[in-house]
mmCIF file of C-alpha atoms in Angstrom:
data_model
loop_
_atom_site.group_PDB
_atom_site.id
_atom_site.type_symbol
_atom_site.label_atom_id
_atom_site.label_comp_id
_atom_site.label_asym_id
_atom_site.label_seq_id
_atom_site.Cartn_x
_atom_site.Cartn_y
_atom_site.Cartn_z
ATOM 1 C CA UNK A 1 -23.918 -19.140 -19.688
ATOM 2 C CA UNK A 2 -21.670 -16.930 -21.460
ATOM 3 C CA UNK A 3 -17.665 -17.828 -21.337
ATOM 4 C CA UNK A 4 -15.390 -15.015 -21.382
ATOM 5 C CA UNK A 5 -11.475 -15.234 -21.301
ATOM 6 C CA UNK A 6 -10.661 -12.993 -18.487
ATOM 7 C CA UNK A 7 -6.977 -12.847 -17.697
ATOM 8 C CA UNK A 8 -6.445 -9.457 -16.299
ATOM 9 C CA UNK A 9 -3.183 -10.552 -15.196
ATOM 10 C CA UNK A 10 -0.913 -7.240 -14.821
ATOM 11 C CA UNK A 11 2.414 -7.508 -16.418
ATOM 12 C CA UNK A 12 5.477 -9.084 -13.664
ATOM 13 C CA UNK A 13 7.264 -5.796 -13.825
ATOM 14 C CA UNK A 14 4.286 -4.055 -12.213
ATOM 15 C CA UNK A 15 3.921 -6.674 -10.141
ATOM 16 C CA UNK A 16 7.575 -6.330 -9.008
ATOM 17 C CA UNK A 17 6.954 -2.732 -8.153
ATOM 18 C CA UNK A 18 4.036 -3.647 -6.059
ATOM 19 C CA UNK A 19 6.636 -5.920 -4.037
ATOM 20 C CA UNK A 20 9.077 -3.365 -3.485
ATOM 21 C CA UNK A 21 6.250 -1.018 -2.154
ATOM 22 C CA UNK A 22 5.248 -3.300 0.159
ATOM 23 C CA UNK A 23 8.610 -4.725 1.159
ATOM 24 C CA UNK A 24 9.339 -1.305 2.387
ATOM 25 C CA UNK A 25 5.905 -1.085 4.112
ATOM 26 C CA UNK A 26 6.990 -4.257 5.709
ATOM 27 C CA UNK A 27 10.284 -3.843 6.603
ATOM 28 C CA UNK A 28 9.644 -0.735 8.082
ATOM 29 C CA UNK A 29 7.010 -2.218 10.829
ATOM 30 C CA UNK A 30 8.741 -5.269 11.537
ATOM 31 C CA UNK A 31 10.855 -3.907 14.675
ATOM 32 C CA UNK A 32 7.065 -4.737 16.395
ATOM 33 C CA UNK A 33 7.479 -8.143 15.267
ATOM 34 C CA UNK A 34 3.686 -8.856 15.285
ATOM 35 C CA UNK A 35 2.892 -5.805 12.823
ATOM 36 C CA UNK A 36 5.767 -7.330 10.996
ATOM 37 C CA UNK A 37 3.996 -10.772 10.719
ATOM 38 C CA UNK A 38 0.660 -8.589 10.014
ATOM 39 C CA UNK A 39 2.654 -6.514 7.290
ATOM 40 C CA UNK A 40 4.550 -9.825 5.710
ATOM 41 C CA UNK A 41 1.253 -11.475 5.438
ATOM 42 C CA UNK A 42 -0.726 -8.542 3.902
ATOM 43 C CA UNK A 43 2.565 -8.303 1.873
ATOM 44 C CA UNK A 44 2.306 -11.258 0.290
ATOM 45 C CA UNK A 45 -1.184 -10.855 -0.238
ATOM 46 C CA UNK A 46 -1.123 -7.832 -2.195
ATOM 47 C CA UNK A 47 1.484 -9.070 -4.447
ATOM 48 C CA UNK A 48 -0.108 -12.296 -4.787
ATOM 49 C CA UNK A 49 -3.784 -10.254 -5.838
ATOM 50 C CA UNK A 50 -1.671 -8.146 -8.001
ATOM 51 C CA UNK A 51 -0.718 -11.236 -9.725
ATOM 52 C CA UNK A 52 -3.540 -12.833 -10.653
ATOM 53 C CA UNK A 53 -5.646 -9.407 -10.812
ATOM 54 C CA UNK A 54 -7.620 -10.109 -8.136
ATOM 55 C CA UNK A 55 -8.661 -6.276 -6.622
ATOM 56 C CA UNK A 56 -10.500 -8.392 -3.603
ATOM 57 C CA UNK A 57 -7.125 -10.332 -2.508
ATOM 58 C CA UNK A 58 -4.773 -7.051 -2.922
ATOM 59 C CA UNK A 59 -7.173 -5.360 -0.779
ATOM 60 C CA UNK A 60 -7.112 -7.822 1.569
ATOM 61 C CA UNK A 61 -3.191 -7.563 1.697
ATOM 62 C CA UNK A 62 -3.451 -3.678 1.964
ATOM 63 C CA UNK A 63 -5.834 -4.152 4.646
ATOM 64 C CA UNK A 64 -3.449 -6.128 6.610
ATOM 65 C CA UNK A 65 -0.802 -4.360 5.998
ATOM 66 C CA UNK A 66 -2.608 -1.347 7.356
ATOM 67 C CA UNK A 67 -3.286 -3.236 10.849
ATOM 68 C CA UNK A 68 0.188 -3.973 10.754
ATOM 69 C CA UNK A 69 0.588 -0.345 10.666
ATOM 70 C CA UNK A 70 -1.748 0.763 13.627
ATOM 71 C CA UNK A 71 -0.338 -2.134 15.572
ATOM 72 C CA UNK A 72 3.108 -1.069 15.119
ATOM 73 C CA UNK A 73 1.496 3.006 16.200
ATOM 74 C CA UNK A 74 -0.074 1.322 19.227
ATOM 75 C CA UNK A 75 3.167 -0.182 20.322
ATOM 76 C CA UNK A 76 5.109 2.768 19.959
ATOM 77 C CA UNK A 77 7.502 2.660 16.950
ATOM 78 C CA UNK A 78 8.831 5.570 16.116
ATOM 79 C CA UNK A 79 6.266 7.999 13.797
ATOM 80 C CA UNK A 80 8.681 8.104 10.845
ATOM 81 C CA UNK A 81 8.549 4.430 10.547
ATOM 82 C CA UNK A 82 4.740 4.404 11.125
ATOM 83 C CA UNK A 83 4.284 6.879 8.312
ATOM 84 C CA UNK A 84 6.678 4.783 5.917
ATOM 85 C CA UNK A 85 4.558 1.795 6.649
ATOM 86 C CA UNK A 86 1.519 2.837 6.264
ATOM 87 C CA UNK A 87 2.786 4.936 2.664
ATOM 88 C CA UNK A 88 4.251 1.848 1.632
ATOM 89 C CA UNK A 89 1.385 -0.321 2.282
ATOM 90 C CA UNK A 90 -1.278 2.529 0.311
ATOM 91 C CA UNK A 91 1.219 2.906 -2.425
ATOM 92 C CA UNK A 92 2.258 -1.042 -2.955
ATOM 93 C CA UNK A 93 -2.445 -0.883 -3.565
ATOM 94 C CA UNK A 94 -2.328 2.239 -5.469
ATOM 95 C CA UNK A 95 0.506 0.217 -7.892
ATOM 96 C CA UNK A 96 -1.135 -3.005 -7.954
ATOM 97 C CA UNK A 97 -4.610 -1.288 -8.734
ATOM 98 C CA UNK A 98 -3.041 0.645 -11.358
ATOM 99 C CA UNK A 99 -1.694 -2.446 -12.754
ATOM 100 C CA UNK A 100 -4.628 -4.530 -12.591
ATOM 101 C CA UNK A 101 -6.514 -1.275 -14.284
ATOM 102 C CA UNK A 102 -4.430 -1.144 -17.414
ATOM 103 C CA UNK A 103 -4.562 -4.956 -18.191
ATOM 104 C CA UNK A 104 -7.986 -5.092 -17.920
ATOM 105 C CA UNK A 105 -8.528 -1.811 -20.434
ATOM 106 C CA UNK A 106 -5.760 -2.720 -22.423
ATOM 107 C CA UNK A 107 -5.455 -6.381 -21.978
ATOM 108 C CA UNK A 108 -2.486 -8.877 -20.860
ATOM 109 C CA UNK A 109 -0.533 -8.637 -23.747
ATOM 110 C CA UNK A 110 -0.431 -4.591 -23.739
ATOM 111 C CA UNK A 111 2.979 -2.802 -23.178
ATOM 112 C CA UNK A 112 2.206 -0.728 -19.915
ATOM 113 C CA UNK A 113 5.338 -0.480 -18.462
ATOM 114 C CA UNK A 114 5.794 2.602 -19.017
ATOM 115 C CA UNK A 115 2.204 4.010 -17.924
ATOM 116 C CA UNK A 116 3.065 1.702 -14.557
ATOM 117 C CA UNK A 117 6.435 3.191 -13.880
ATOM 118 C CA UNK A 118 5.136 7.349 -14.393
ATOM 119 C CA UNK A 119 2.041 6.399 -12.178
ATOM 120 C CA UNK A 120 4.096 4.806 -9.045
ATOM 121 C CA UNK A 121 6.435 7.940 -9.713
ATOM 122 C CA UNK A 122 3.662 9.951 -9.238
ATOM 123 C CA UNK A 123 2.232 8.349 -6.103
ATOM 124 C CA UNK A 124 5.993 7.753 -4.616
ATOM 125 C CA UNK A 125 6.333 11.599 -4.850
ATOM 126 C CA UNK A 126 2.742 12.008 -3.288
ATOM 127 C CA UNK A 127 4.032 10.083 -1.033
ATOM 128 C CA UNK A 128 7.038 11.547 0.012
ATOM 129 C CA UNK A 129 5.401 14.624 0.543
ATOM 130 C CA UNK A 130 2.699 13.434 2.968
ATOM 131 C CA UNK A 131 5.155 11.606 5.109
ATOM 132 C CA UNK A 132 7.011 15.388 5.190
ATOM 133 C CA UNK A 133 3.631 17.177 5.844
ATOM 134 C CA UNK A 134 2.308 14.523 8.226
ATOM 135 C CA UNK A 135 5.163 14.253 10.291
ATOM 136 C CA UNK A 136 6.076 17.701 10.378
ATOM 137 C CA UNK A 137 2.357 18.241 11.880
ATOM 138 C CA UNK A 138 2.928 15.535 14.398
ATOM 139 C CA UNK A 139 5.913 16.943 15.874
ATOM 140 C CA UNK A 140 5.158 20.396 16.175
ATOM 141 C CA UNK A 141 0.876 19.615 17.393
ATOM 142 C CA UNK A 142 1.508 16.314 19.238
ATOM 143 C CA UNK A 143 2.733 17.608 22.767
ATOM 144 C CA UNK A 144 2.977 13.741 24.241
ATOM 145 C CA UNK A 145 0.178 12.591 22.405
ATOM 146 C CA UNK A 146 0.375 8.566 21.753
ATOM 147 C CA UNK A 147 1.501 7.466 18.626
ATOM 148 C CA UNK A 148 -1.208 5.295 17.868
ATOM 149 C CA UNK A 149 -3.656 8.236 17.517
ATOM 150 C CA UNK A 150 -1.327 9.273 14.563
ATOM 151 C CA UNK A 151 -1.758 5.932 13.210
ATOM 152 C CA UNK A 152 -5.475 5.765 13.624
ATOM 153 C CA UNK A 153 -5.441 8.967 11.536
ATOM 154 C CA UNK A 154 -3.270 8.133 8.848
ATOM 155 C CA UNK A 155 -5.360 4.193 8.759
ATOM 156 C CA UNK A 156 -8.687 6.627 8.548
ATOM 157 C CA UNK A 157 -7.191 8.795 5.931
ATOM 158 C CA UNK A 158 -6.164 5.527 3.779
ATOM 159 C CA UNK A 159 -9.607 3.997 3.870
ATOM 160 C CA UNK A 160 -11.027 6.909 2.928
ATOM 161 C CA UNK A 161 -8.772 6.927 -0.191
ATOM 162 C CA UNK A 162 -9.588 2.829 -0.450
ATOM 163 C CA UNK A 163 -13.564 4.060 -0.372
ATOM 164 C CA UNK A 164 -13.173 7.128 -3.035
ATOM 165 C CA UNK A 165 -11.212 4.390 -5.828
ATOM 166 C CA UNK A 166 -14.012 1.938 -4.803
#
């Protein structure tokens, strides 16, 4: 047996920018307060897998977060809200991946901050622009349909995205 030192541990800034992702992603969903308590909980997951570089935990967390986010679609929250929950919760994963990516290529001690910060400004913008696109489409095409079909969709569309990183 072979022992290897492998602290992947991404650097506390990136985990702090994981946390506000998924703070919004939380806060957000928690006026259902069960996809709040679904969203908190995959919250603090994702930060805490961010933290110790643990892809498994985060995407347990994002996972969570997600139902938190169909939950919250199901019992009628208002799209916008939807759509910034379920944003928040892909981009707090698409941070903490990134993070966990560059300390284990570059290792612990690297200076990434800056590769971090351009990457989450990158996705935020993504983003920002689905949430326009995708909720512009829902309220000219929806004609009374239930919001949880929108959050199926948008769920679907994030697992897909979890399955094409994987």
């Amino acid at each position: 047996m072979v022992l290897m030192d492998e602290d992947v541990r991404p650097p506390r800034f990136a985990v702090l920018l994981t946390g506000g992702a998924v703070t919004v992603a939380t806060l957000a969903l928690s006026l259902v307060p069960e996809a709040g308590v679904l969203a908190l909980v995959g919250g603090v997951l994702a930060v805490a897998g961010t933290a110790r570089g643990s892809r498994r935990v985060l995407g347990l967390g994002t996972l969570l977060e997600l139902a938190g986010g169909v939950l919250a679609g199901a019992a009628s929250l208002p799209a916008g809200l939807v759509l910034v929950g379920i944003v928040g919760a892909v981009l707090g994963w698409d941070i903490g991946e990134q993070s966990i990516n560059a300390a284990q290529q570059l290792g612990s001690d690297a200076v990434v901050v800056r590769s971090v910060v351009v990457h989450a400004a990158a996705s935020t913008l993504v983003g920002a622009v689905s949430i326009g696109l995708v909720y512009t489409t829902y309220l000219v095409a929806t004609g009374g349909q239930p919001l949880a079909v929108l959050a199926a969709f948008l769920v679907g569309g994030g697992l897909v995205l979890l399955a094409m990183r994987a």
